[in-house]
Coordinates of C-alpha atoms in Angstrom, one line a residue:
X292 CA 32.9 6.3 42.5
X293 CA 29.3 6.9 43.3
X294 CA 27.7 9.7 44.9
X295 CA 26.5 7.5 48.5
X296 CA 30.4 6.2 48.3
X297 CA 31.7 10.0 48.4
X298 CA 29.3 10.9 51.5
X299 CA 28.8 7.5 53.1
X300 CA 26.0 9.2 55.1
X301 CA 23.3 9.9 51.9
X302 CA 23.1 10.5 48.4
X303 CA 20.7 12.5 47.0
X304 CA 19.2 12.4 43.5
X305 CA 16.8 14.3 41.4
X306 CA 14.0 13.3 38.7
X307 CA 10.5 14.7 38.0
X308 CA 8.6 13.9 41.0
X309 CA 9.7 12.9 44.8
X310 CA 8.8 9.5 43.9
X311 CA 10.4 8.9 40.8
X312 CA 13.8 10.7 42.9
X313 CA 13.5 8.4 46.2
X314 CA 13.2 5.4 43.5
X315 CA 16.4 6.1 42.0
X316 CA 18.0 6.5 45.1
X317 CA 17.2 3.5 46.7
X318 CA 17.6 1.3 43.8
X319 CA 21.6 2.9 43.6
X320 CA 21.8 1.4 47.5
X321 CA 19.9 -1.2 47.2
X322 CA 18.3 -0.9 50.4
X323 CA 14.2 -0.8 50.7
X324 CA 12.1 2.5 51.7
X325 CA 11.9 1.2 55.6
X326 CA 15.4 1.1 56.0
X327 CA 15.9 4.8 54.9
X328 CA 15.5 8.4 55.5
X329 CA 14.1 10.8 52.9
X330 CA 14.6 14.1 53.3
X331 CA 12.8 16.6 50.2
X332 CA 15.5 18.7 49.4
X333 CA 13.5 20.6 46.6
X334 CA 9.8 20.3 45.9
X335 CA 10.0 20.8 42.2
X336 CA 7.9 23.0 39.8
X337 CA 5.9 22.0 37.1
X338 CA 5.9 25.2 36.0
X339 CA 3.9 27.0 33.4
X340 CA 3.0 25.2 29.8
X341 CA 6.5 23.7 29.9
X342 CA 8.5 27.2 31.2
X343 CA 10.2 27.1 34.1
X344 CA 9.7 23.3 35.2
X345 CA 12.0 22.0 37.8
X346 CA 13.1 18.7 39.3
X347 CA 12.8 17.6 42.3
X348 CA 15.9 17.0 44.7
X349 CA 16.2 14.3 47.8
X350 CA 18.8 13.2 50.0
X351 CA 18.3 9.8 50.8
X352 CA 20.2 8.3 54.0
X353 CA 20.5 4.7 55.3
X354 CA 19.6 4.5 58.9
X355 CA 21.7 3.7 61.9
X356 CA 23.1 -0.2 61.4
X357 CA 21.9 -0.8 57.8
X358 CA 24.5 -2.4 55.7
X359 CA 24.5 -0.5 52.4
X360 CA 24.8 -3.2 49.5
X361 CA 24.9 -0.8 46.1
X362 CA 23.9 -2.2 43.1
X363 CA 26.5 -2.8 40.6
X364 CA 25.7 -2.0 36.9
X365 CA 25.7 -4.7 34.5
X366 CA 28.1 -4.6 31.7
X367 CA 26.6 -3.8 28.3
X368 CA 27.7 -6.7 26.5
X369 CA 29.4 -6.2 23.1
X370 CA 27.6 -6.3 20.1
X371 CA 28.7 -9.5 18.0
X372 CA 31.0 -8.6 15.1
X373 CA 28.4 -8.5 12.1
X374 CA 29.6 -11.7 10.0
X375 CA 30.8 -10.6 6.5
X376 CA 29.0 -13.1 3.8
X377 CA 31.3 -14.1 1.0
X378 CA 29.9 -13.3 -1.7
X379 CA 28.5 -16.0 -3.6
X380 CA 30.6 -17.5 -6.2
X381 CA 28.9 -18.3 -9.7
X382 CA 29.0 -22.0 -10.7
X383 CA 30.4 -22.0 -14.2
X384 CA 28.6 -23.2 -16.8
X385 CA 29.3 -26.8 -17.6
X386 CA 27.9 -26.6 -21.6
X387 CA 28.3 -23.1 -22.2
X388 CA 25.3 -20.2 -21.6
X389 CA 24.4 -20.7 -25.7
X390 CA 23.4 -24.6 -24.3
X391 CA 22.0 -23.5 -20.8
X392 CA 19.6 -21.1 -22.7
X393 CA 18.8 -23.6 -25.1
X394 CA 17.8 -26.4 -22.3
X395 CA 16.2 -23.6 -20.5
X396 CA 13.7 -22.7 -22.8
X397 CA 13.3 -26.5 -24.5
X398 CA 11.9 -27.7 -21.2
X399 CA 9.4 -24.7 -20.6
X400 CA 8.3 -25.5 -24.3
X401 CA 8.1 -29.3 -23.4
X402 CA 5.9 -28.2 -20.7
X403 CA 3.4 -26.4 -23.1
X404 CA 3.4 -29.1 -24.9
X405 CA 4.6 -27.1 -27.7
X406 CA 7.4 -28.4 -30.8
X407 CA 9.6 -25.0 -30.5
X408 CA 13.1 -25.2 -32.3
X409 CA 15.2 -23.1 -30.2
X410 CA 18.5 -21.3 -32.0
X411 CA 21.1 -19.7 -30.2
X412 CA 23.8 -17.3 -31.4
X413 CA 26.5 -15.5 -28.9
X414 CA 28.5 -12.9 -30.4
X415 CA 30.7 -10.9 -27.5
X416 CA 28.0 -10.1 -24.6
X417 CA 25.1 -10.2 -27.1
X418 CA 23.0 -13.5 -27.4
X419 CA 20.5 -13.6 -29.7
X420 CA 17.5 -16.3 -29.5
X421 CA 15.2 -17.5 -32.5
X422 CA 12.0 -19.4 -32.2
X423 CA 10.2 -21.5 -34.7
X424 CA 7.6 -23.9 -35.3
X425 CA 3.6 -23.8 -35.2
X426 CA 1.1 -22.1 -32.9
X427 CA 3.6 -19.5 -32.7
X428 CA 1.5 -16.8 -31.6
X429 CA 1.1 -18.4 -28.5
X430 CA 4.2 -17.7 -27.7
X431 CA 4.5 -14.4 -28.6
X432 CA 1.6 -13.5 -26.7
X433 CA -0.2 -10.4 -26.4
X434 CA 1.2 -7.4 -27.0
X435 CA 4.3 -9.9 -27.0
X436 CA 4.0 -10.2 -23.3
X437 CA 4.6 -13.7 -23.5
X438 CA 7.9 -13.2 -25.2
X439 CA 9.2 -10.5 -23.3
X440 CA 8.6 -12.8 -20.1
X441 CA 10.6 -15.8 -21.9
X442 CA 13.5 -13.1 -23.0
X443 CA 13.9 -12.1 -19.0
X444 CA 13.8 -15.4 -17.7
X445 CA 16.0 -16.9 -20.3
X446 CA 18.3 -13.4 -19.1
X447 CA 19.0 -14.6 -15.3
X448 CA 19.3 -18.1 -15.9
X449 CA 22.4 -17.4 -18.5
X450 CA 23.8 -14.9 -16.5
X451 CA 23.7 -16.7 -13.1
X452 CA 26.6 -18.7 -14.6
X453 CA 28.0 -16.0 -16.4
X454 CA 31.0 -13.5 -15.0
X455 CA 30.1 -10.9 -17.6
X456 CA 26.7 -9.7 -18.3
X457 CA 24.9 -10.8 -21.4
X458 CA 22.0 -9.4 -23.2
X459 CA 19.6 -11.8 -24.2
X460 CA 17.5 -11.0 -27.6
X461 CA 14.1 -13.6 -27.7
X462 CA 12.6 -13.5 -31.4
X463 CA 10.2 -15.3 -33.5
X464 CA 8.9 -14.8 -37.0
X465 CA 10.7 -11.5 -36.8
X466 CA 8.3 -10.2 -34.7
X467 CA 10.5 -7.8 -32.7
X468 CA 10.8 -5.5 -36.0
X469 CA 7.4 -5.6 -37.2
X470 CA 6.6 -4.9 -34.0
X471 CA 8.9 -1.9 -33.8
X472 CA 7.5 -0.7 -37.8
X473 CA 4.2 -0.5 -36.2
X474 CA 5.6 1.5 -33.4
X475 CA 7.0 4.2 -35.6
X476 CA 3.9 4.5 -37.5
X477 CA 1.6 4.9 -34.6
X478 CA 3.6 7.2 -33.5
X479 CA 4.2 9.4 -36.5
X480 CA 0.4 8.9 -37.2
X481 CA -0.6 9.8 -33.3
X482 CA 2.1 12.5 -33.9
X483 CA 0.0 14.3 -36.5
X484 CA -3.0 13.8 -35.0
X485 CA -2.0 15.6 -31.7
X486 CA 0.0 18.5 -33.6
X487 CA -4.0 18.8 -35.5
X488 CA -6.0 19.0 -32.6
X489 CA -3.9 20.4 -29.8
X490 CA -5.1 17.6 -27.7
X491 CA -2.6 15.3 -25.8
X492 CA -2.8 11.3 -26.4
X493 CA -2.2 8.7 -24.4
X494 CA -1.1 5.2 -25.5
X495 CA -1.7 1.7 -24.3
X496 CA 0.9 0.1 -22.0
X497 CA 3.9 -0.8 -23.2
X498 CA 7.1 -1.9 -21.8
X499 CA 10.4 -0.2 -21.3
X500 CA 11.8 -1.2 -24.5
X501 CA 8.6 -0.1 -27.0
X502 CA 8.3 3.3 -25.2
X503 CA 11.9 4.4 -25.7
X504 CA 10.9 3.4 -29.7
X505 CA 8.2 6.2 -29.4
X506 CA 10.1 8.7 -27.3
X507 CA 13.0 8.5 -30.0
X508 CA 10.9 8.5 -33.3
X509 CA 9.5 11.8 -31.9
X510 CA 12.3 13.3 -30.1
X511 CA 13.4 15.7 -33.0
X512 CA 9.8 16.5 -33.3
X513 CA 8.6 20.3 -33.7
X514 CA 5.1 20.0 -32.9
X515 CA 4.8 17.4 -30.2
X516 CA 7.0 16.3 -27.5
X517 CA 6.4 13.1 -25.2
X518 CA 6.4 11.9 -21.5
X519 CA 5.8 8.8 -19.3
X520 CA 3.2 8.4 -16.7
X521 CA 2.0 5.4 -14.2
X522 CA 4.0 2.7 -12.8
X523 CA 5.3 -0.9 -14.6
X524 CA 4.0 -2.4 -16.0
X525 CA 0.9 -0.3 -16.3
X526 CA 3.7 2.9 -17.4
X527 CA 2.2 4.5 -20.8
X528 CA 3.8 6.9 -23.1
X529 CA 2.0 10.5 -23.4
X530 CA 2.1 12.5 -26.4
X531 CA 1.8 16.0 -26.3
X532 CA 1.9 19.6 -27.9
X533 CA 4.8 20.9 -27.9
X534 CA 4.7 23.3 -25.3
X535 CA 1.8 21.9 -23.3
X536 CA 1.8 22.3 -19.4
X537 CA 3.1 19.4 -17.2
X538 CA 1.0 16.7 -16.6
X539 CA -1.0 17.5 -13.2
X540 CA -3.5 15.0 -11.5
X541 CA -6.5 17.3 -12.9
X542 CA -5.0 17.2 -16.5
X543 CA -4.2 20.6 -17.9
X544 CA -5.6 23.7 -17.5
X545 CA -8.3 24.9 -20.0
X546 CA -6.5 27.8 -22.1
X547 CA -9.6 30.0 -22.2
X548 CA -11.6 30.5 -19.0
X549 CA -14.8 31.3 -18.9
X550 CA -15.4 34.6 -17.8
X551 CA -17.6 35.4 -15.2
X552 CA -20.8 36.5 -16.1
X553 CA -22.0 39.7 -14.4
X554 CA -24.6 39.5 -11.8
X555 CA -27.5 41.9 -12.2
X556 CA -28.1 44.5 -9.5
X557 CA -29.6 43.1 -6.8
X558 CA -33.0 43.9 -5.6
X559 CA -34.2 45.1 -1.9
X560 CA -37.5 45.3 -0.9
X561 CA -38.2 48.3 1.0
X562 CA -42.2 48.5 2.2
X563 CA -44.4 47.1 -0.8
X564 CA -42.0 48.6 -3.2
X565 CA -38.3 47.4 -4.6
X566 CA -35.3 49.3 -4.6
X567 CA -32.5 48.5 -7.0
X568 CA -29.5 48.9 -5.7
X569 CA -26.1 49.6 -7.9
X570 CA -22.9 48.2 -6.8
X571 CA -19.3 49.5 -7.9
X572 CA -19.2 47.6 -11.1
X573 CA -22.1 50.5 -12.5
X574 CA -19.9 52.8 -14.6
X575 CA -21.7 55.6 -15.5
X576 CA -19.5 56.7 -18.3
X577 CA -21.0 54.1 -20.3
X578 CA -24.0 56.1 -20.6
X579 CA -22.3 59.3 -20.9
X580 CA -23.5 59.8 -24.3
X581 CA -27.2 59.5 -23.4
X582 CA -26.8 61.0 -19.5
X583 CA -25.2 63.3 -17.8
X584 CA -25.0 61.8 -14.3
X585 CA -26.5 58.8 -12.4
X586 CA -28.9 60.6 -11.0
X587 CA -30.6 61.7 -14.9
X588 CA -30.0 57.5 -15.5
X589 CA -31.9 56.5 -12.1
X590 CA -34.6 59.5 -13.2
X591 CA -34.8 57.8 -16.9
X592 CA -35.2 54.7 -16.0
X593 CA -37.7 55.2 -13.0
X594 CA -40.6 53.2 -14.4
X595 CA -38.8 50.0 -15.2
X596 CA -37.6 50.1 -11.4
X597 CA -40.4 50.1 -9.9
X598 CA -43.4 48.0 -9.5
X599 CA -46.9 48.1 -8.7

């Protein structure tokens, strides 16, 4: 039951300004501003940066012979039940994945207008792919880029049609482990170099599976240790000292600082003539040897002080 339903004579209300209070009220009757009276219950306070602020209080009553029509509150409708997607089934390979793979990769050779003989091999969730013909190196790629993108897109079509996940293996001219013996030596190479100089390296790009080669070829390492930095496929493998600082966005810190150099005693001109003046860092001990007291130093070194 309302407030106006409870006192069928007024209702008051309260907001942060008259206005905003009358509003409210006459919106809950329904009635117009003519058709009332207003009486200001409370004025309100803005108070003081924030303290003490008050809202302002009105009583609002219809006058004689107006028909109150309230305004009844629309029903929040219900939020639809969120529809559950079935998850979607895979469609089971017709061939086998060893054919899809093989299809797959025949018709992105046909493309290229390359002669590629594709050979497939599944043992248990591994599947291993061989590549052979001419003009291979095209297909390797740089860095074997071009290979690595064949190996991941040969890797979803098979397991789009596969319940278990298999790990696809791309190859040609057994590049993946000549690729992985140059690895090692660059690293044990890199390795010494680093350990030598006490200066960190930092490698080209590589992808996720060539950087774990360097991080474990040097993991039992005594002399270096290594890190990643950057983002893929831009990520690079860091080799450093063992011991070296964390990699910071201004590089690492120079062991040995410079040190400062001391300034000389500053000068003042006094008149025509220049008086030196001797700060804290003077220590006459230094001199204790040759003078007794600053004042004998001063007296000793009187002519190179001053100036004509």
């Amino acid at each position: 039951m309302s407030e106006f339903q409870k006192n069928k004579q007024s209702i008051e209300k309260s907001a942060k300004s008259k206005a905003d209070a009358v509003e409210a009220a006459l919106k809950e009757l329904g009635l117009s501003r003519d058709k009332v009276d207003v009486e200001v219950l409370d004025e309100g306070s803005k108070g003081f940066l924030g303290l003490g602020a008050r809202d302002a209080r009105v009583r609002v009553t219809p006058k004689d012979g107006v028909e109150v029509k309230p305004v009844v509150k629309a029903e929040k409708k219900q939020a639809k039940p969120a529809v559950k997607r079935e998850p979607r089934v895979k469609k089971p390979s017709e061939n086998g994945v060893e054919a899809d793979a093989k299809k797959f990769l025949s018709d992105i050779f046909s493309a290229m207008n390359l002669d590629v003989q594709v050979d497939v091999s599944l043992e248990g969730e591994n599947m291993t792919v061989n590549l052979s013909g001419d003009n291979m190196g095209i297909v390797i790629g740089k860095r074997g880029d071009t290979l690595d993108s064949l190996q991941y897109l040969t890797s979803l079509v098979v397991n789009q049609r596969s319940d278990d996940y298999i790990k696809v293996s791309i190859d040609t001219e057994n590049y993946r482990e000549k690729r992985t013996e140059a690895l090692l030596a660059l690293s044990a190479r890199l390795a010494e170099k680093v350990a030598r100089t006490g200066r960190k390296f930092t490698l080209e790009p590589m992808n996720p599976y060539e950087r774990r080669i360097i991080h474990s070829s040097l993991q039992d390492s005594e002399t270096v240790t290594t890190y990643s930095v950057g983002n893929d496929p831009y990520r690079k493998v860091v080799i450093a000292p063992k011991g070296a600082k964390p990699y910071k966005k201004d590089g690492y810190k120079k062991r040995n600082k410079p040190q400062k150099q001391v300034k000389p005693p500053a000068a003042e001109k006094t008149g025509e003539s220049y008086t030196t003046t001797y700060k804290a860092d003077f220590k006459p001990q230094q001199h204790k040897a040759e003078y007794k007291n600053f004042e004998d130093y001063l007296a000793a070194h009187s002519d190179e002080m001053s100036e004509e």
